[in-house]
Amino acid sequence: MQAVDERLSDALHGTGHRVTSQRLVIHRELRERGRHATVEQVHAAVAERLPGVSLPTVYATLELLEELGLARRVHPGRGPVLFDPRTDAHAHAVCRVCGRVEDVEAPAALDAPVAAARRAGFAETRGEVVVTGLCADCAPRARA
Amino acid sequence: MQAVDERLSDALHGTGHRVTSQRLVIHRELRERGRHATVEQVHAAVAERLPGVSLPTVYATLELLEELGLARRVHPGRGPVLFDPRTDAHAHAVCRVCGRVEDVEAPAALDAPVAAARRAGFAETRGEVVVTGLCADCAPRARA
DNA sequence: GTCGCTGCAAAGTATTTGCATAGCC
DNA sequence: GGCTATGCAAATACTTTGCAGCGAC
């Protein structure tokens, strides 16, 4: 078993969850991509290795990975939700015309908002930064 | 005519759009609330002043207000989109159980991510900060 | 053997689109 | 009067839910 799988197994055992082949394959798929992906994309890729996997299972599993701290959910605001294997601080740029999403390598200062949210009574807080705009392809066309 | 309406009229004229009663009422409603609201909420409130206003029109108008810089769209990630009459820098805290959304009075440092997005080719960029967590009501129940 | 996980199917919610009419400029 | 904005209705897209059977522990 690879280190990637071990990491998930340990996390699952430690939290009283079961280790299933679906979870292993979904997790591995996301890590191999190394990049944010839609549920649909993960589902399509996983279906090749493990035919019959259902979309609700992929949804549930990716959500679980987020709870375990092995992925982060990204809400692009336009188009479907993304799950990102990167858990380090980085932002996302979303094109509001075509929906394209790109990583932005700028560590957003989220400490202040997160701290303020906790003061407002929120627990288990996670911050997210999304920049919306027009991507290089869509900007010219938008002027028309 | 009130100053609120004038501000919208000027913005509309300046951009070649028409001044309609729907736009005036929707804009005024949002400003009087002074707080983020769902399209549904705005629609319900507006329907009292101007019966027959359709939901698609409210969607279109709120989107237009965003383009004019008179409102900002907020994607809570859970539940429907919000439109916020406040255009100053502030973040939003969202409860991932009940969907409650609260303003967070912490100016998030968005300059770095926005600048990075522009460098990546994005134009007309707007940054948004969302903190997800469990609100004071839902946190106790989540432990069960 | 138990209880959680999965697959299937279906529902539900949010948002968008097409088209004919009304009304601003 | 021309052309945009609106209303209506329907469609689309995404995500969640309920339930029965399977499989991890």
Short mmCIF file of C-alpha atoms (C1' of nucleotides) in Angstrom, two decimals:
data_model
loop_
_atom_site.label_atom_id
_atom_site.label_comp_id
_atom_site.label_asym_id
_atom_site.label_seq_id
_atom_site.Cartn_x
_atom_site.Cartn_y
_atom_site.Cartn_z
CA MET A 1 0.00 0.00 0.00
CA GLN A 2 1.23 3.43 -0.85
CA ALA A 3 1.83 6.25 1.57
CA VAL A 4 -1.12 8.16 0.17
CA ASP A 5 -3.47 5.34 1.04
CA GLU A 6 -1.95 4.89 4.46
CA ARG A 7 -2.51 8.48 5.29
CA LEU A 8 -6.20 8.16 4.51
CA SER A 9 -6.54 4.82 6.31
CA ASP A 10 -5.00 6.25 9.43
CA ALA A 11 -7.25 9.27 9.31
CA LEU A 12 -10.32 7.11 8.81
CA HIS A 13 -9.44 4.69 11.61
CA GLY A 14 -8.61 7.52 13.92
CA THR A 15 -12.06 9.02 13.47
CA GLY A 16 -14.04 5.81 13.57
CA HIS A 17 -14.75 5.61 9.88
CA ARG A 18 -14.40 2.57 7.68
CA VAL A 19 -11.79 2.05 5.02
CA THR A 20 -13.46 1.28 1.71
CA SER A 21 -12.09 0.90 -1.77
CA GLN A 22 -14.23 3.83 -2.95
CA ARG A 23 -12.64 6.12 -0.41
CA LEU A 24 -9.16 4.96 -1.23
CA VAL A 25 -9.63 5.40 -4.95
CA ILE A 26 -11.35 8.78 -4.70
CA HIS A 27 -8.67 10.08 -2.38
CA ARG A 28 -5.88 8.79 -4.55
CA GLU A 29 -7.46 10.26 -7.66
CA LEU A 30 -7.67 13.70 -6.10
CA ARG A 31 -4.07 13.56 -4.88
CA GLU A 32 -2.75 12.42 -8.23
CA ARG A 33 -4.43 15.34 -9.89
CA GLY A 34 -2.87 17.64 -7.34
CA ARG A 35 -5.29 20.31 -8.40
CA HIS A 36 -8.85 21.36 -7.68
CA ALA A 37 -11.41 19.21 -9.49
CA THR A 38 -15.16 19.06 -9.80
CA VAL A 39 -17.12 16.20 -8.30
CA GLU A 40 -18.05 15.21 -11.81
CA GLN A 41 -14.43 15.07 -12.91
CA VAL A 42 -13.44 12.95 -9.96
CA HIS A 43 -16.39 10.69 -10.56
CA ALA A 44 -15.52 10.19 -14.22
CA ALA A 45 -11.88 9.41 -13.43
CA VAL A 46 -12.72 7.11 -10.55
CA ALA A 47 -15.26 5.22 -12.64
CA GLU A 48 -12.42 3.90 -14.78
CA ARG A 49 -10.67 2.28 -11.88
CA LEU A 50 -13.75 1.28 -9.98
CA PRO A 51 -16.79 0.95 -12.23
CA GLY A 52 -20.15 1.53 -10.65
CA VAL A 53 -19.12 4.23 -8.19
CA SER A 54 -22.05 6.56 -7.75
CA LEU A 55 -22.06 10.32 -7.80
CA PRO A 56 -23.59 10.62 -4.31
CA THR A 57 -20.75 8.52 -2.97
CA VAL A 58 -18.20 10.81 -4.55
CA TYR A 59 -19.96 13.79 -3.01
CA ALA A 60 -20.04 12.14 0.40
CA THR A 61 -16.44 11.02 0.22
CA LEU A 62 -15.05 14.36 -0.86
CA GLU A 63 -16.97 15.99 1.95
CA LEU A 64 -15.47 13.46 4.31
CA LEU A 65 -11.99 14.22 3.01
CA GLU A 66 -12.62 17.84 3.81
CA GLU A 67 -13.61 16.98 7.37
CA LEU A 68 -10.46 14.94 7.72
CA GLY A 69 -8.40 17.88 6.54
CA LEU A 70 -7.21 16.07 3.42
CA ALA A 71 -8.97 18.38 0.98
CA ARG A 72 -10.62 21.75 0.83
CA ARG A 73 -13.89 22.70 -0.71
CA VAL A 74 -13.85 25.67 -3.06
CA HIS A 75 -16.97 27.58 -4.06
CA PRO A 76 -16.26 29.27 -7.36
CA GLY A 77 -19.64 30.94 -7.33
CA ARG A 78 -20.07 30.09 -10.94
CA GLY A 79 -20.36 26.42 -11.87
CA PRO A 80 -20.06 23.39 -9.64
CA VAL A 81 -18.19 23.09 -6.37
CA LEU A 82 -14.53 22.11 -6.47
CA PHE A 83 -12.44 20.02 -4.15
CA ASP A 84 -8.80 20.86 -3.81
CA PRO A 85 -6.13 18.47 -2.55
CA ARG A 86 -3.99 21.46 -1.66
CA THR A 87 -4.64 22.48 1.89
CA ASP A 88 -2.09 25.26 2.04
CA ALA A 89 -3.22 28.86 1.94
CA HIS A 90 -3.90 29.97 -1.58
CA ALA A 91 -6.71 31.77 -3.38
CA HIS A 92 -8.68 31.00 -6.52
CA ALA A 93 -9.44 33.18 -9.50
CA VAL A 94 -12.70 32.47 -11.29
CA CYS A 95 -13.78 33.77 -14.68
CA ARG A 96 -17.37 34.86 -14.42
CA VAL A 97 -17.96 34.25 -18.12
CA CYS A 98 -16.50 30.82 -18.83
CA GLY A 99 -16.16 29.59 -15.26
CA ARG A 100 -12.46 28.79 -15.55
CA VAL A 101 -10.72 28.49 -12.19
CA GLU A 102 -7.04 29.01 -11.55
CA ASP A 103 -4.88 28.86 -8.49
CA VAL A 104 -3.57 32.16 -7.24
CA GLU A 105 -0.31 31.89 -5.41
CA ALA A 106 -0.92 34.72 -3.04
CA PRO A 107 -1.36 33.84 0.61
CA ALA A 108 -4.45 35.79 1.59
CA ALA A 109 -4.42 37.25 5.06
CA LEU A 110 -7.32 35.33 6.50
CA ASP A 111 -6.34 35.53 10.14
CA ALA A 112 -8.30 38.68 10.88
CA PRO A 113 -11.62 37.57 9.32
CA VAL A 114 -11.35 34.09 10.81
CA ALA A 115 -10.60 35.51 14.24
CA ALA A 116 -13.53 37.90 13.90
CA ALA A 117 -15.84 35.04 12.91
CA ARG A 118 -14.81 33.11 16.03
CA ARG A 119 -15.53 36.16 18.13
CA ALA A 120 -18.98 36.17 16.52
CA GLY A 121 -19.54 32.64 17.83
CA PHE A 122 -18.43 30.55 14.90
CA ALA A 123 -16.45 27.35 15.51
CA GLU A 124 -14.44 25.07 13.22
CA THR A 125 -13.87 27.99 10.94
CA ARG A 126 -12.20 27.88 7.55
CA GLY A 127 -11.49 30.86 5.38
CA GLU A 128 -11.71 31.00 1.63
CA VAL A 129 -10.67 33.65 -0.84
CA VAL A 130 -12.16 33.83 -4.30
CA VAL A 131 -11.33 36.47 -6.88
CA THR A 132 -13.86 36.80 -9.66
CA GLY A 133 -13.07 38.49 -12.93
CA LEU A 134 -12.75 38.04 -16.65
CA CYS A 135 -10.05 35.68 -17.82
CA ALA A 136 -7.65 36.48 -20.65
CA ASP A 137 -9.85 34.66 -23.17
CA CYS A 138 -13.16 36.21 -22.14
CA ALA A 139 -12.12 39.79 -21.43
CA PRO A 140 -11.77 40.81 -25.11
CA ARG A 141 -15.15 39.34 -26.02
CA ALA A 142 -16.88 41.02 -23.08
CA ARG A 143 -16.11 44.46 -24.49
CA ALA A 144 -18.30 43.83 -27.53
CA MET B 1 -36.92 61.91 -5.86
CA GLN B 2 -34.60 60.79 -3.14
CA ALA B 3 -30.85 60.79 -3.30
CA VAL B 4 -30.82 57.00 -3.39
CA ASP B 5 -32.87 56.98 -6.56
CA GLU B 6 -30.82 59.73 -8.13
CA ARG B 7 -27.67 57.81 -7.58
CA LEU B 8 -29.08 54.86 -9.46
CA SER B 9 -30.60 56.97 -12.20
CA ASP B 10 -27.29 58.68 -12.82
CA ALA B 11 -25.47 55.37 -12.90
CA LEU B 12 -28.00 53.93 -15.33
CA HIS B 13 -27.97 56.93 -17.63
CA GLY B 14 -24.20 57.04 -17.57
CA THR B 15 -23.99 53.46 -18.80
CA GLY B 16 -26.75 53.61 -21.37
CA HIS B 17 -29.31 51.70 -19.38
CA ARG B 18 -32.93 52.62 -18.87
CA VAL B 19 -34.48 53.83 -15.68
CA THR B 20 -37.42 51.63 -14.77
CA SER B 21 -39.59 51.49 -11.70
CA GLN B 22 -38.47 47.92 -11.06
CA ARG B 23 -34.85 48.99 -10.90
CA LEU B 24 -35.61 51.92 -8.65
CA VAL B 25 -37.67 49.85 -6.24
CA ILE B 26 -35.25 46.93 -6.12
CA HIS B 27 -32.33 49.25 -5.54
CA ARG B 28 -34.14 51.16 -2.85
CA GLU B 29 -35.23 47.99 -1.12
CA LEU B 30 -31.68 46.70 -0.95
CA ARG B 31 -30.36 50.01 0.40
CA GLU B 32 -33.06 50.28 3.03
CA ARG B 33 -32.19 46.83 4.30
CA GLY B 34 -28.56 47.89 4.43
CA ARG B 35 -27.62 44.26 4.72
CA HIS B 36 -27.04 41.28 2.46
CA ALA B 37 -30.26 39.69 1.25
CA THR B 38 -31.26 36.78 -0.92
CA VAL B 39 -32.88 37.34 -4.29
CA GLU B 40 -35.98 35.71 -2.87
CA GLN B 41 -36.10 38.12 0.05
CA VAL B 42 -35.71 41.13 -2.18
CA HIS B 43 -38.35 39.78 -4.51
CA ALA B 44 -40.83 39.25 -1.68
CA ALA B 45 -40.27 42.73 -0.28
CA VAL B 46 -40.40 44.41 -3.66
CA ALA B 47 -43.60 42.60 -4.58
CA GLU B 48 -45.40 44.58 -1.89
CA ARG B 49 -44.50 47.90 -3.41
CA LEU B 50 -44.68 46.83 -7.01
CA PRO B 51 -46.89 43.77 -7.49
CA GLY B 52 -46.10 41.55 -10.43
CA VAL B 53 -42.34 41.92 -10.37
CA SER B 54 -40.81 38.68 -11.56
CA LEU B 55 -37.98 36.75 -10.04
CA PRO B 56 -35.86 36.78 -13.21
CA THR B 57 -36.12 40.56 -13.22
CA VAL B 58 -34.86 40.71 -9.65
CA TYR B 59 -31.97 38.47 -10.60
CA ALA B 60 -31.14 40.61 -13.61
CA THR B 61 -31.45 43.86 -11.71
CA LEU B 62 -29.30 42.80 -8.79
CA GLU B 63 -26.68 41.62 -11.22
CA LEU B 64 -26.86 44.99 -12.91
CA LEU B 65 -26.45 46.77 -9.59
CA GLU B 66 -23.30 44.76 -9.07
CA GLU B 67 -21.95 45.86 -12.43
CA LEU B 68 -22.72 49.46 -11.55
CA GLY B 69 -20.82 49.07 -8.29
CA LEU B 70 -23.91 49.64 -6.17
CA ALA B 71 -23.98 46.17 -4.69
CA ARG B 72 -21.78 43.14 -4.26
CA ARG B 73 -22.61 39.55 -4.83
CA VAL B 74 -21.79 37.13 -2.03
CA HIS B 75 -21.51 33.38 -2.51
CA PRO B 76 -22.14 31.75 0.83
CA GLY B 77 -21.44 28.31 -0.61
CA ARG B 78 -24.43 26.98 1.21
CA GLY B 79 -27.86 28.25 0.20
CA PRO B 80 -28.76 30.91 -2.33
CA VAL B 81 -26.60 33.79 -3.50
CA LEU B 82 -26.75 37.05 -1.56
CA PHE B 83 -26.53 40.64 -2.68
CA ASP B 84 -25.01 43.13 -0.33
CA PRO B 85 -25.56 46.89 -0.50
CA ARG B 86 -22.34 47.37 1.43
CA THR B 87 -19.49 47.78 -0.99
CA ASP B 88 -16.80 48.38 1.61
CA ALA B 89 -14.32 45.65 2.41
CA HIS B 90 -15.77 43.18 4.83
CA ALA B 91 -16.03 39.41 5.02
CA HIS B 92 -18.92 37.03 5.63
CA ALA B 93 -19.23 34.15 8.05
CA VAL B 94 -21.48 31.29 6.96
CA CYS B 95 -22.78 28.46 9.13
CA ARG B 96 -22.44 25.26 7.16
CA VAL B 97 -25.29 23.65 9.07
CA CYS B 98 -28.09 26.24 9.07
CA GLY B 99 -26.75 28.52 6.36
CA ARG B 100 -26.85 31.64 8.53
CA VAL B 101 -24.71 34.46 7.19
CA GLU B 102 -23.23 37.26 9.27
CA ASP B 103 -21.08 40.22 8.46
CA VAL B 104 -17.55 40.05 9.73
CA GLU B 105 -16.03 43.44 10.39
CA ALA B 106 -12.51 42.49 9.53
CA PRO B 107 -11.02 44.03 6.44
CA ALA B 108 -9.49 41.07 4.67
CA ALA B 109 -6.24 41.81 2.90
CA LEU B 110 -7.32 41.08 -0.63
CA ASP B 111 -4.75 43.18 -2.41
CA ALA B 112 -2.24 40.39 -2.86
CA PRO B 113 -4.65 37.78 -4.29
CA VAL B 114 -6.35 40.33 -6.53
CA ALA B 115 -3.01 41.57 -7.83
CA ALA B 116 -1.92 37.98 -8.45
CA ALA B 117 -5.14 37.26 -10.34
CA ARG B 118 -4.50 40.26 -12.59
CA ARG B 119 -1.01 39.04 -13.25
CA ALA B 120 -2.62 35.74 -14.27
CA GLY B 121 -4.60 37.62 -16.91
CA PHE B 122 -7.83 38.36 -15.09
CA ALA B 123 -9.54 41.71 -15.56
CA GLU B 124 -12.33 43.49 -13.69
CA THR B 125 -11.39 41.56 -10.61
CA ARG B 126 -13.27 41.53 -7.33
CA GLY B 127 -12.18 39.70 -4.23
CA GLU B 128 -14.43 37.96 -1.78
CA VAL B 129 -13.73 36.41 1.60
CA VAL B 130 -16.02 33.80 3.10
CA VAL B 131 -15.44 32.09 6.41
CA THR B 132 -17.36 28.87 6.87
CA GLY B 133 -17.94 27.34 10.26
CA LEU B 134 -20.51 26.31 12.81
CA CYS B 135 -22.57 29.10 14.32
CA ALA B 136 -23.25 29.41 18.03
CA ASP B 137 -26.61 27.63 17.65
CA CYS B 138 -25.40 24.73 15.53
CA ALA B 139 -22.01 24.01 17.12
CA PRO B 140 -23.45 22.30 20.25
CA ARG B 141 -25.75 20.08 18.20
CA ALA B 142 -22.96 19.07 15.81
CA ARG B 143 -21.10 17.33 18.61
CA ALA B 144 -23.87 14.75 19.03
"C1'" DG C 1 -23.28 -10.16 13.50
"C1'" DT C 2 -23.70 -5.23 13.55
"C1'" DC C 3 -23.70 -0.90 11.76
"C1'" DG C 4 -21.92 2.09 8.48
"C1'" DC C 5 -21.29 2.69 3.48
"C1'" DT C 6 -22.86 2.35 -1.14
"C1'" DG C 7 -25.81 2.43 -5.30
"C1'" DC C 8 -30.00 3.63 -7.29
"C1'" DA C 9 -33.52 6.64 -8.16
"C1'" DA C 10 -35.84 10.48 -7.24
"C1'" DA C 11 -36.71 14.96 -5.47
"C1'" DG C 12 -35.62 19.56 -4.45
"C1'" DT C 13 -33.54 24.02 -4.87
"C1'" DA C 14 -31.41 27.72 -7.29
"C1'" DT C 15 -30.73 29.95 -11.40
"C1'" DT C 16 -31.03 30.71 -16.38
"C1'" DT C 17 -33.16 31.02 -20.96
"C1'" DG C 18 -36.64 31.99 -24.81
"C1'" DC C 19 -40.09 34.57 -26.40
"C1'" DA C 20 -43.89 37.94 -26.75
"C1'" DT C 21 -45.34 42.32 -24.81
"C1'" DA C 22 -44.83 46.74 -22.54
"C1'" DG C 23 -42.66 50.97 -21.81
"C1'" DC C 24 -38.41 54.13 -21.61
"C1'" DC C 25 -35.87 57.40 -24.45
"C1'" DG D 1 -40.83 54.36 -33.12
"C1'" DG D 2 -36.94 51.61 -31.91
"C1'" DC D 3 -34.92 48.80 -28.87
"C1'" DT D 4 -34.33 47.50 -24.09
"C1'" DA D 5 -36.49 45.53 -20.07
"C1'" DT D 6 -39.99 42.79 -18.24
"C1'" DG D 7 -43.08 38.84 -17.23
"C1'" DC D 8 -44.21 34.25 -17.88
"C1'" DA D 9 -43.08 29.64 -18.26
"C1'" DA D 10 -40.13 26.16 -18.84
"C1'" DA D 11 -35.68 24.10 -18.72
"C1'" DT D 12 -31.30 23.28 -16.83
"C1'" DA D 13 -27.76 22.39 -13.53
"C1'" DC D 14 -26.30 20.92 -9.28
"C1'" DT D 15 -26.77 18.63 -5.00
"C1'" DT D 16 -29.18 16.11 -1.51
"C1'" DT D 17 -32.19 12.51 0.36
"C1'" DG D 18 -34.47 7.87 1.23
"C1'" DC D 19 -34.15 3.30 1.21
"C1'" DA D 20 -32.50 -1.56 0.53
"C1'" DG D 21 -28.47 -4.50 0.15
"C1'" DC D 22 -23.40 -5.13 0.82
"C1'" DG D 23 -19.24 -5.26 3.23
"C1'" DA D 24 -15.71 -3.60 6.82
"C1'" DC D 25 -14.57 -4.61 11.49
#
